[in-house]
Amino acid sequence: MSITVTDIITIIQKIVDVSLVWLIFYFILKNIKNNVKLSLIFKGVAFIILLKFFSKIFGLTTIEVLLEYIIQWGFLALIIIFQPEIRNILEQLGRSQLLGRHKTLTVDEREHLVYEIIQSMDYLRKNRIGALIVLERDISLGNYIDKAKKLYADLSSDLLISIFYEGNPLHDGGVIIQGDRISCAGAVFPTSSSSKINKRLGTRHRAALGISEESDSISLVVSEETGRLSVAVKGELFYNLSLDDVRIMLIDELRPKKDIDFNEGEIDEEEIYEENS
């Protein structure tokens, strides 16, 4: 049995076809994981489908008929009700980067990044200077950078402190860091409408949580009133953290997920940081 050129082309077409389908599923599942609103919609749809399945098995005719109507018209209702969220999700897909700049950093560069940020946050909290620092990861924050004051400066604790100093006209906005460089200052982010956030927390905390809900960024907040530190990541706000807590979270979140564990005799990033600081 001989294989013709047509057979080879057909096999290649099928491989490409299956690969594209898996690639689409990968990006959908990845964005469901990173987006809080999308994950809630997904959970709701999955619950209805699961309930429909069980109602059919156990002969719950009334529930089955009702769910049939919900499934039939539900997708149209979801598009209408969640139109803003769907638009944001599509925008997020458009902003996704195959390789975030934080992934190209070496161990020494990540160590320097964390060290400078922690040094600045230590000074800011002691002097009760409010601050919002956002670190870009895989999802681009370019649209927020375009509307802010562009800097594209090397990261340093002194520069961060000077930006948030009360006399600076940019101190009320947020700073965006791409890789190990400060891209802009005075950035304005969407505020979260989550009911879980403490009502006593101000605009900085709500903006930090808001941008973490729309992207995979890491948001760091220093409270102007109390000097307390907070971190917003993956749509969740961690409030009143110690300086060590923030440092450990940064090291963990910035470490490439595909990094293999260090072998015996090799030095861990945290150990390197502690030695140098």
PDB file of C-alpha atoms in Angstrom:
ATOM      1  CA  MET A   1       0.000   0.000   0.000  1.00  0.00           C
ATOM      2  CA  SER A   2       1.611   3.225  -1.180  1.00  0.00           C
ATOM      3  CA  ILE A   3       1.003   6.638   0.342  1.00  0.00           C
ATOM      4  CA  THR A   4       0.265   9.368  -2.181  1.00  0.00           C
ATOM      5  CA  VAL A   5       0.950  13.087  -1.921  1.00  0.00           C
ATOM      6  CA  THR A   6      -2.789  13.635  -1.422  1.00  0.00           C
ATOM      7  CA  ASP A   7      -2.760  11.321   1.608  1.00  0.00           C
ATOM      8  CA  ILE A   8       0.160  13.225   3.137  1.00  0.00           C
ATOM      9  CA  ILE A   9      -1.608  16.578   2.597  1.00  0.00           C
ATOM     10  CA  THR A  10      -4.806  15.173   4.181  1.00  0.00           C
ATOM     11  CA  ILE A  11      -2.867  13.970   7.253  1.00  0.00           C
ATOM     12  CA  ILE A  12      -1.161  17.372   7.625  1.00  0.00           C
ATOM     13  CA  GLN A  13      -4.542  19.130   7.331  1.00  0.00           C
ATOM     14  CA  LYS A  14      -6.015  16.958  10.079  1.00  0.00           C
ATOM     15  CA  ILE A  15      -3.017  17.538  12.370  1.00  0.00           C
ATOM     16  CA  VAL A  16      -3.258  21.321  11.829  1.00  0.00           C
ATOM     17  CA  ASP A  17      -7.034  21.201  12.348  1.00  0.00           C
ATOM     18  CA  VAL A  18      -6.781  19.326  15.674  1.00  0.00           C
ATOM     19  CA  SER A  19      -3.857  21.491  16.822  1.00  0.00           C
ATOM     20  CA  LEU A  20      -5.813  24.706  16.182  1.00  0.00           C
ATOM     21  CA  VAL A  21      -8.813  23.379  18.121  1.00  0.00           C
ATOM     22  CA  TRP A  22      -6.599  22.510  21.106  1.00  0.00           C
ATOM     23  CA  LEU A  23      -4.906  25.925  20.849  1.00  0.00           C
ATOM     24  CA  ILE A  24      -8.294  27.675  20.990  1.00  0.00           C
ATOM     25  CA  PHE A  25      -9.328  25.598  24.019  1.00  0.00           C
ATOM     26  CA  TYR A  26      -5.999  26.384  25.688  1.00  0.00           C
ATOM     27  CA  PHE A  27      -6.444  30.150  25.317  1.00  0.00           C
ATOM     28  CA  ILE A  28     -10.090  29.963  26.464  1.00  0.00           C
ATOM     29  CA  LEU A  29      -9.207  27.962  29.596  1.00  0.00           C
ATOM     30  CA  LYS A  30      -6.186  30.183  30.292  1.00  0.00           C
ATOM     31  CA  ASN A  31      -8.320  33.326  30.171  1.00  0.00           C
ATOM     32  CA  ILE A  32     -11.049  31.717  32.270  1.00  0.00           C
ATOM     33  CA  LYS A  33      -8.419  31.029  34.918  1.00  0.00           C
ATOM     34  CA  ASN A  34      -7.005  34.572  34.839  1.00  0.00           C
ATOM     35  CA  ASN A  35     -10.305  36.479  34.595  1.00  0.00           C
ATOM     36  CA  VAL A  36     -12.601  36.470  37.635  1.00  0.00           C
ATOM     37  CA  LYS A  37     -15.738  37.600  35.761  1.00  0.00           C
ATOM     38  CA  LEU A  38     -15.228  35.077  32.973  1.00  0.00           C
ATOM     39  CA  SER A  39     -14.730  32.260  35.481  1.00  0.00           C
ATOM     40  CA  LEU A  40     -18.034  33.172  37.189  1.00  0.00           C
ATOM     41  CA  ILE A  41     -19.879  33.063  33.851  1.00  0.00           C
ATOM     42  CA  PHE A  42     -18.242  29.711  33.029  1.00  0.00           C
ATOM     43  CA  LYS A  43     -19.200  28.254  36.427  1.00  0.00           C
ATOM     44  CA  GLY A  44     -22.814  29.403  35.983  1.00  0.00           C
ATOM     45  CA  VAL A  45     -23.109  27.827  32.517  1.00  0.00           C
ATOM     46  CA  ALA A  46     -21.442  24.607  33.718  1.00  0.00           C
ATOM     47  CA  PHE A  47     -23.866  24.411  36.688  1.00  0.00           C
ATOM     48  CA  ILE A  48     -26.938  24.757  34.419  1.00  0.00           C
ATOM     49  CA  ILE A  49     -25.659  22.079  32.005  1.00  0.00           C
ATOM     50  CA  LEU A  50     -24.865  19.744  34.921  1.00  0.00           C
ATOM     51  CA  LEU A  51     -28.313  20.322  36.439  1.00  0.00           C
ATOM     52  CA  LYS A  52     -29.930  19.585  33.060  1.00  0.00           C
ATOM     53  CA  PHE A  53     -27.967  16.317  32.846  1.00  0.00           C
ATOM     54  CA  PHE A  54     -29.087  15.147  36.320  1.00  0.00           C
ATOM     55  CA  SER A  55     -32.710  16.206  35.772  1.00  0.00           C
ATOM     56  CA  LYS A  56     -32.816  14.006  32.674  1.00  0.00           C
ATOM     57  CA  ILE A  57     -31.302  11.031  34.530  1.00  0.00           C
ATOM     58  CA  PHE A  58     -33.708  11.282  37.501  1.00  0.00           C
ATOM     59  CA  GLY A  59     -36.767  12.102  35.377  1.00  0.00           C
ATOM     60  CA  LEU A  60     -37.345  15.639  36.736  1.00  0.00           C
ATOM     61  CA  THR A  61     -39.456  16.675  33.750  1.00  0.00           C
ATOM     62  CA  THR A  62     -40.472  20.183  34.887  1.00  0.00           C
ATOM     63  CA  ILE A  63     -36.906  21.225  35.739  1.00  0.00           C
ATOM     64  CA  GLU A  64     -35.667  19.658  32.509  1.00  0.00           C
ATOM     65  CA  VAL A  65     -38.153  21.656  30.401  1.00  0.00           C
ATOM     66  CA  LEU A  66     -37.302  24.906  32.225  1.00  0.00           C
ATOM     67  CA  LEU A  67     -33.586  24.327  31.795  1.00  0.00           C
ATOM     68  CA  GLU A  68     -34.154  23.525  28.116  1.00  0.00           C
ATOM     69  CA  TYR A  69     -35.625  27.001  27.643  1.00  0.00           C
ATOM     70  CA  ILE A  70     -32.806  28.561  29.681  1.00  0.00           C
ATOM     71  CA  ILE A  71     -30.161  26.822  27.564  1.00  0.00           C
ATOM     72  CA  GLN A  72     -32.014  27.692  24.342  1.00  0.00           C
ATOM     73  CA  TRP A  73     -32.219  31.430  25.109  1.00  0.00           C
ATOM     74  CA  GLY A  74     -29.536  31.666  27.775  1.00  0.00           C
ATOM     75  CA  PHE A  75     -26.620  32.463  25.470  1.00  0.00           C
ATOM     76  CA  LEU A  76     -28.508  35.412  23.989  1.00  0.00           C
ATOM     77  CA  ALA A  77     -29.330  36.615  27.507  1.00  0.00           C
ATOM     78  CA  LEU A  78     -25.679  36.245  28.555  1.00  0.00           C
ATOM     79  CA  ILE A  79     -24.548  38.357  25.591  1.00  0.00           C
ATOM     80  CA  ILE A  80     -27.008  41.121  26.528  1.00  0.00           C
ATOM     81  CA  ILE A  81     -26.461  41.027  30.316  1.00  0.00           C
ATOM     82  CA  PHE A  82     -22.698  40.574  30.266  1.00  0.00           C
ATOM     83  CA  GLN A  83     -21.972  42.727  27.208  1.00  0.00           C
ATOM     84  CA  PRO A  84     -19.399  44.938  29.043  1.00  0.00           C
ATOM     85  CA  GLU A  85     -17.633  41.890  30.508  1.00  0.00           C
ATOM     86  CA  ILE A  86     -17.559  40.103  27.125  1.00  0.00           C
ATOM     87  CA  ARG A  87     -16.116  43.241  25.498  1.00  0.00           C
ATOM     88  CA  ASN A  88     -13.425  43.413  28.192  1.00  0.00           C
ATOM     89  CA  ILE A  89     -12.620  39.716  27.695  1.00  0.00           C
ATOM     90  CA  LEU A  90     -12.214  40.185  23.927  1.00  0.00           C
ATOM     91  CA  GLU A  91     -10.013  43.224  24.549  1.00  0.00           C
ATOM     92  CA  GLN A  92      -7.988  41.140  27.005  1.00  0.00           C
ATOM     93  CA  LEU A  93      -7.493  38.430  24.374  1.00  0.00           C
ATOM     94  CA  GLY A  94      -6.272  41.102  21.979  1.00  0.00           C
ATOM     95  CA  ARG A  95      -3.794  42.383  24.581  1.00  0.00           C
ATOM     96  CA  SER A  96      -2.425  38.934  25.413  1.00  0.00           C
ATOM     97  CA  GLN A  97       1.283  38.513  24.751  1.00  0.00           C
ATOM     98  CA  LEU A  98       2.949  35.215  23.906  1.00  0.00           C
ATOM     99  CA  LEU A  99       5.918  36.190  26.066  1.00  0.00           C
ATOM    100  CA  GLY A 100       5.487  38.707  28.878  1.00  0.00           C
ATOM    101  CA  ARG A 101       8.540  40.885  29.536  1.00  0.00           C
ATOM    102  CA  HIS A 102       8.791  39.553  33.091  1.00  0.00           C
ATOM    103  CA  LYS A 103       9.535  36.100  31.649  1.00  0.00           C
ATOM    104  CA  THR A 104      12.638  37.351  29.851  1.00  0.00           C
ATOM    105  CA  LEU A 105      14.250  38.588  33.073  1.00  0.00           C
ATOM    106  CA  THR A 106      17.220  36.708  34.456  1.00  0.00           C
ATOM    107  CA  VAL A 107      17.390  35.622  38.098  1.00  0.00           C
ATOM    108  CA  ASP A 108      19.593  38.634  38.906  1.00  0.00           C
ATOM    109  CA  GLU A 109      17.207  41.026  37.153  1.00  0.00           C
ATOM    110  CA  ARG A 110      14.193  39.614  39.017  1.00  0.00           C
ATOM    111  CA  GLU A 111      16.134  39.888  42.267  1.00  0.00           C
ATOM    112  CA  HIS A 112      16.978  43.531  41.504  1.00  0.00           C
ATOM    113  CA  LEU A 113      13.348  44.253  40.575  1.00  0.00           C
ATOM    114  CA  VAL A 114      11.995  42.837  43.844  1.00  0.00           C
ATOM    115  CA  TYR A 115      14.728  44.511  45.913  1.00  0.00           C
ATOM    116  CA  GLU A 116      14.079  48.008  44.508  1.00  0.00           C
ATOM    117  CA  ILE A 117      10.297  47.694  44.880  1.00  0.00           C
ATOM    118  CA  ILE A 118      10.552  46.442  48.468  1.00  0.00           C
ATOM    119  CA  GLN A 119      13.013  49.229  49.366  1.00  0.00           C
ATOM    120  CA  SER A 120      10.633  51.867  48.020  1.00  0.00           C
ATOM    121  CA  MET A 121       7.583  50.343  49.733  1.00  0.00           C
ATOM    122  CA  ASP A 122       9.456  50.250  53.035  1.00  0.00           C
ATOM    123  CA  TYR A 123      10.173  53.980  52.795  1.00  0.00           C
ATOM    124  CA  LEU A 124       6.659  54.820  51.601  1.00  0.00           C
ATOM    125  CA  ARG A 125       4.911  52.920  54.415  1.00  0.00           C
ATOM    126  CA  LYS A 126       7.131  54.447  57.105  1.00  0.00           C
ATOM    127  CA  ASN A 127       6.380  57.942  55.828  1.00  0.00           C
ATOM    128  CA  ARG A 128       2.683  57.272  55.126  1.00  0.00           C
ATOM    129  CA  ILE A 129       2.973  58.082  51.433  1.00  0.00           C
ATOM    130  CA  GLY A 130       0.259  56.478  49.320  1.00  0.00           C
ATOM    131  CA  ALA A 131       1.303  54.456  46.276  1.00  0.00           C
ATOM    132  CA  LEU A 132      -0.027  52.122  43.587  1.00  0.00           C
ATOM    133  CA  ILE A 133       2.504  50.017  41.655  1.00  0.00           C
ATOM    134  CA  VAL A 134       1.301  47.646  38.920  1.00  0.00           C
ATOM    135  CA  LEU A 135       3.529  44.989  37.340  1.00  0.00           C
ATOM    136  CA  GLU A 136       2.546  43.859  33.861  1.00  0.00           C
ATOM    137  CA  ARG A 137       2.739  40.153  33.066  1.00  0.00           C
ATOM    138  CA  ASP A 138       1.301  38.268  30.049  1.00  0.00           C
ATOM    139  CA  ILE A 139      -1.644  40.596  29.368  1.00  0.00           C
ATOM    140  CA  SER A 140      -0.495  43.939  27.972  1.00  0.00           C
ATOM    141  CA  LEU A 141      -1.365  47.142  29.835  1.00  0.00           C
ATOM    142  CA  GLY A 142      -0.497  49.240  26.792  1.00  0.00           C
ATOM    143  CA  ASN A 143      -3.869  50.988  26.649  1.00  0.00           C
ATOM    144  CA  TYR A 144      -3.347  52.322  30.205  1.00  0.00           C
ATOM    145  CA  ILE A 145       0.252  53.316  29.418  1.00  0.00           C
ATOM    146  CA  ASP A 146      -0.895  55.286  26.352  1.00  0.00           C
ATOM    147  CA  LYS A 147      -3.125  57.490  28.519  1.00  0.00           C
ATOM    148  CA  ALA A 148      -0.521  58.049  31.257  1.00  0.00           C
ATOM    149  CA  LYS A 149       2.747  59.994  31.505  1.00  0.00           C
ATOM    150  CA  LYS A 150       5.340  57.855  29.739  1.00  0.00           C
ATOM    151  CA  LEU A 151       8.731  57.502  31.438  1.00  0.00           C
ATOM    152  CA  TYR A 152      10.480  54.337  30.182  1.00  0.00           C
ATOM    153  CA  ALA A 153      13.071  54.695  32.930  1.00  0.00           C
ATOM    154  CA  ASP A 154      15.274  52.178  34.702  1.00  0.00           C
ATOM    155  CA  LEU A 155      13.642  50.936  37.885  1.00  0.00           C
ATOM    156  CA  SER A 156      15.008  52.306  41.156  1.00  0.00           C
ATOM    157  CA  SER A 157      13.571  52.783  44.629  1.00  0.00           C
ATOM    158  CA  ASP A 158      14.531  56.487  44.560  1.00  0.00           C
ATOM    159  CA  LEU A 159      12.546  57.074  41.378  1.00  0.00           C
ATOM    160  CA  LEU A 160       9.493  55.258  42.742  1.00  0.00           C
ATOM    161  CA  ILE A 161       9.638  57.273  45.964  1.00  0.00           C
ATOM    162  CA  SER A 162       9.959  60.568  44.075  1.00  0.00           C
ATOM    163  CA  ILE A 163       6.982  59.725  41.833  1.00  0.00           C
ATOM    164  CA  PHE A 164       4.679  59.149  44.805  1.00  0.00           C
ATOM    165  CA  TYR A 165       6.011  62.085  46.831  1.00  0.00           C
ATOM    166  CA  GLU A 166       3.070  64.331  47.689  1.00  0.00           C
ATOM    167  CA  GLY A 167       4.472  67.323  45.804  1.00  0.00           C
ATOM    168  CA  ASN A 168       4.700  65.359  42.544  1.00  0.00           C
ATOM    169  CA  PRO A 169       1.708  65.960  40.196  1.00  0.00           C
ATOM    170  CA  LEU A 170       1.747  62.249  39.265  1.00  0.00           C
ATOM    171  CA  HIS A 171       1.503  60.896  42.814  1.00  0.00           C
ATOM    172  CA  ASP A 172      -2.263  60.245  42.663  1.00  0.00           C
ATOM    173  CA  GLY A 173      -2.042  57.817  39.732  1.00  0.00           C
ATOM    174  CA  GLY A 174      -0.439  54.420  39.412  1.00  0.00           C
ATOM    175  CA  VAL A 175       2.967  53.336  38.125  1.00  0.00           C
ATOM    176  CA  ILE A 176       3.209  50.546  35.536  1.00  0.00           C
ATOM    177  CA  ILE A 177       6.337  48.392  35.416  1.00  0.00           C
ATOM    178  CA  GLN A 178       7.129  46.318  32.316  1.00  0.00           C
ATOM    179  CA  GLY A 179       9.957  43.878  32.877  1.00  0.00           C
ATOM    180  CA  ASP A 180      12.449  45.803  34.993  1.00  0.00           C
ATOM    181  CA  ARG A 181      11.590  49.295  33.669  1.00  0.00           C
ATOM    182  CA  ILE A 182       9.061  51.920  34.758  1.00  0.00           C
ATOM    183  CA  SER A 183       6.947  52.538  31.669  1.00  0.00           C
ATOM    184  CA  CYS A 184       4.661  55.260  32.965  1.00  0.00           C
ATOM    185  CA  ALA A 185       3.295  57.148  35.966  1.00  0.00           C
ATOM    186  CA  GLY A 186      -0.087  58.719  36.680  1.00  0.00           C
ATOM    187  CA  ALA A 187      -1.960  55.750  35.183  1.00  0.00           C
ATOM    188  CA  VAL A 188      -5.693  55.513  35.891  1.00  0.00           C
ATOM    189  CA  PHE A 189      -7.240  52.072  36.327  1.00  0.00           C
ATOM    190  CA  PRO A 190     -10.862  50.838  36.526  1.00  0.00           C
ATOM    191  CA  THR A 191     -12.103  50.524  40.101  1.00  0.00           C
ATOM    192  CA  SER A 192     -13.539  47.232  41.286  1.00  0.00           C
ATOM    193  CA  SER A 193     -17.216  47.007  42.167  1.00  0.00           C
ATOM    194  CA  SER A 194     -16.706  43.830  44.198  1.00  0.00           C
ATOM    195  CA  SER A 195     -18.795  43.650  47.361  1.00  0.00           C
ATOM    196  CA  LYS A 196     -16.032  41.672  49.091  1.00  0.00           C
ATOM    197  CA  ILE A 197     -13.695  44.657  49.402  1.00  0.00           C
ATOM    198  CA  ASN A 198     -13.787  46.522  52.723  1.00  0.00           C
ATOM    199  CA  LYS A 199     -15.823  49.728  52.430  1.00  0.00           C
ATOM    200  CA  ARG A 200     -13.176  51.615  54.397  1.00  0.00           C
ATOM    201  CA  LEU A 201     -10.585  51.021  51.684  1.00  0.00           C
ATOM    202  CA  GLY A 202     -10.067  53.864  49.233  1.00  0.00           C
ATOM    203  CA  THR A 203      -9.681  54.367  45.497  1.00  0.00           C
ATOM    204  CA  ARG A 204      -6.129  52.971  45.319  1.00  0.00           C
ATOM    205  CA  HIS A 205      -7.199  49.598  46.705  1.00  0.00           C
ATOM    206  CA  ARG A 206     -10.260  49.451  44.439  1.00  0.00           C
ATOM    207  CA  ALA A 207      -8.156  50.377  41.404  1.00  0.00           C
ATOM    208  CA  ALA A 208      -5.565  47.722  42.336  1.00  0.00           C
ATOM    209  CA  LEU A 209      -8.283  45.080  42.579  1.00  0.00           C
ATOM    210  CA  GLY A 210      -9.989  46.370  39.417  1.00  0.00           C
ATOM    211  CA  ILE A 211      -6.925  45.985  37.199  1.00  0.00           C
ATOM    212  CA  SER A 212      -6.174  42.554  38.718  1.00  0.00           C
ATOM    213  CA  GLU A 213      -9.700  41.464  37.727  1.00  0.00           C
ATOM    214  CA  GLU A 214      -9.165  42.572  34.125  1.00  0.00           C
ATOM    215  CA  SER A 215      -5.602  41.303  33.684  1.00  0.00           C
ATOM    216  CA  ASP A 216      -2.990  39.001  35.209  1.00  0.00           C
ATOM    217  CA  SER A 217      -1.007  41.937  36.603  1.00  0.00           C
ATOM    218  CA  ILE A 218       0.317  42.243  40.168  1.00  0.00           C
ATOM    219  CA  SER A 219      -0.851  45.377  41.996  1.00  0.00           C
ATOM    220  CA  LEU A 220       0.962  46.711  45.070  1.00  0.00           C
ATOM    221  CA  VAL A 221      -0.642  49.304  47.331  1.00  0.00           C
ATOM    222  CA  VAL A 222       0.686  51.450  50.152  1.00  0.00           C
ATOM    223  CA  SER A 223      -2.077  53.063  52.216  1.00  0.00           C
ATOM    224  CA  GLU A 224      -1.660  56.798  52.731  1.00  0.00           C
ATOM    225  CA  GLU A 225      -3.741  56.757  55.934  1.00  0.00           C
ATOM    226  CA  THR A 226      -2.276  53.717  57.702  1.00  0.00           C
ATOM    227  CA  GLY A 227       0.925  52.826  55.831  1.00  0.00           C
ATOM    228  CA  ARG A 228      -0.341  49.258  55.462  1.00  0.00           C
ATOM    229  CA  LEU A 229       0.681  47.169  52.465  1.00  0.00           C
ATOM    230  CA  SER A 230      -1.665  45.268  50.164  1.00  0.00           C
ATOM    231  CA  VAL A 231      -1.311  43.092  47.075  1.00  0.00           C
ATOM    232  CA  ALA A 232      -4.022  42.455  44.472  1.00  0.00           C
ATOM    233  CA  VAL A 233      -3.518  39.480  42.176  1.00  0.00           C
ATOM    234  CA  LYS A 234      -5.903  37.253  40.179  1.00  0.00           C
ATOM    235  CA  GLY A 235      -8.915  39.260  41.323  1.00  0.00           C
ATOM    236  CA  GLU A 236      -8.137  38.889  45.023  1.00  0.00           C
ATOM    237  CA  LEU A 237      -6.928  41.541  47.471  1.00  0.00           C
ATOM    238  CA  PHE A 238      -4.495  40.575  50.232  1.00  0.00           C
ATOM    239  CA  TYR A 239      -4.667  43.335  52.844  1.00  0.00           C
ATOM    240  CA  ASN A 240      -2.384  44.405  55.695  1.00  0.00           C
ATOM    241  CA  LEU A 241       0.664  42.363  54.679  1.00  0.00           C
ATOM    242  CA  SER A 242       4.144  42.548  56.152  1.00  0.00           C
ATOM    243  CA  LEU A 243       7.091  43.606  54.014  1.00  0.00           C
ATOM    244  CA  ASP A 244       8.317  39.993  53.972  1.00  0.00           C
ATOM    245  CA  ASP A 245       4.880  38.789  52.836  1.00  0.00           C
ATOM    246  CA  VAL A 246       4.985  41.183  49.878  1.00  0.00           C
ATOM    247  CA  ARG A 247       8.538  40.152  48.982  1.00  0.00           C
ATOM    248  CA  ILE A 248       7.682  36.429  49.032  1.00  0.00           C
ATOM    249  CA  MET A 249       4.531  36.986  46.944  1.00  0.00           C
ATOM    250  CA  LEU A 250       6.492  38.991  44.369  1.00  0.00           C
ATOM    251  CA  ILE A 251       9.221  36.353  44.064  1.00  0.00           C
ATOM    252  CA  ASP A 252       6.638  33.593  43.689  1.00  0.00           C
ATOM    253  CA  GLU A 253       4.415  35.421  41.173  1.00  0.00           C
ATOM    254  CA  LEU A 254       7.306  36.652  39.022  1.00  0.00           C
ATOM    255  CA  ARG A 255       9.053  33.282  38.856  1.00  0.00           C
ATOM    256  CA  PRO A 256       8.375  31.619  35.471  1.00  0.00           C
ATOM    257  CA  LYS A 257       5.934  28.765  36.013  1.00  0.00           C
ATOM    258  CA  LYS A 258       8.039  26.375  33.934  1.00  0.00           C
ATOM    259  CA  ASP A 259      11.096  26.863  36.107  1.00  0.00           C
ATOM    260  CA  ILE A 260      12.306  23.493  37.367  1.00  0.00           C
ATOM    261  CA  ASP A 261      13.114  23.046  41.018  1.00  0.00           C
ATOM    262  CA  PHE A 262      16.665  23.897  42.056  1.00  0.00           C
ATOM    263  CA  ASN A 263      18.885  20.869  42.553  1.00  0.00           C
ATOM    264  CA  GLU A 264      20.786  20.242  45.751  1.00  0.00           C
ATOM    265  CA  GLY A 265      23.742  22.568  46.176  1.00  0.00           C
ATOM    266  CA  GLU A 266      22.132  25.321  44.080  1.00  0.00           C
ATOM    267  CA  ILE A 267      21.024  28.569  45.712  1.00  0.00           C
ATOM    268  CA  ASP A 268      17.379  29.578  45.697  1.00  0.00           C
ATOM    269  CA  GLU A 269      16.341  33.105  44.564  1.00  0.00           C
ATOM    270  CA  GLU A 270      15.037  33.998  48.014  1.00  0.00           C
ATOM    271  CA  GLU A 271      18.362  33.026  49.582  1.00  0.00           C
ATOM    272  CA  ILE A 272      20.224  35.205  47.071  1.00  0.00           C
ATOM    273  CA  TYR A 273      17.948  38.133  47.848  1.00  0.00           C
ATOM    274  CA  GLU A 274      18.331  37.754  51.621  1.00  0.00           C
ATOM    275  CA  GLU A 275      22.128  37.572  51.323  1.00  0.00           C
ATOM    276  CA  ASN A 276      22.310  40.768  49.267  1.00  0.00           C
ATOM    277  CA  SER A 277      19.850  42.712  51.376  1.00  0.00           C
TER     278      SER A 277
END
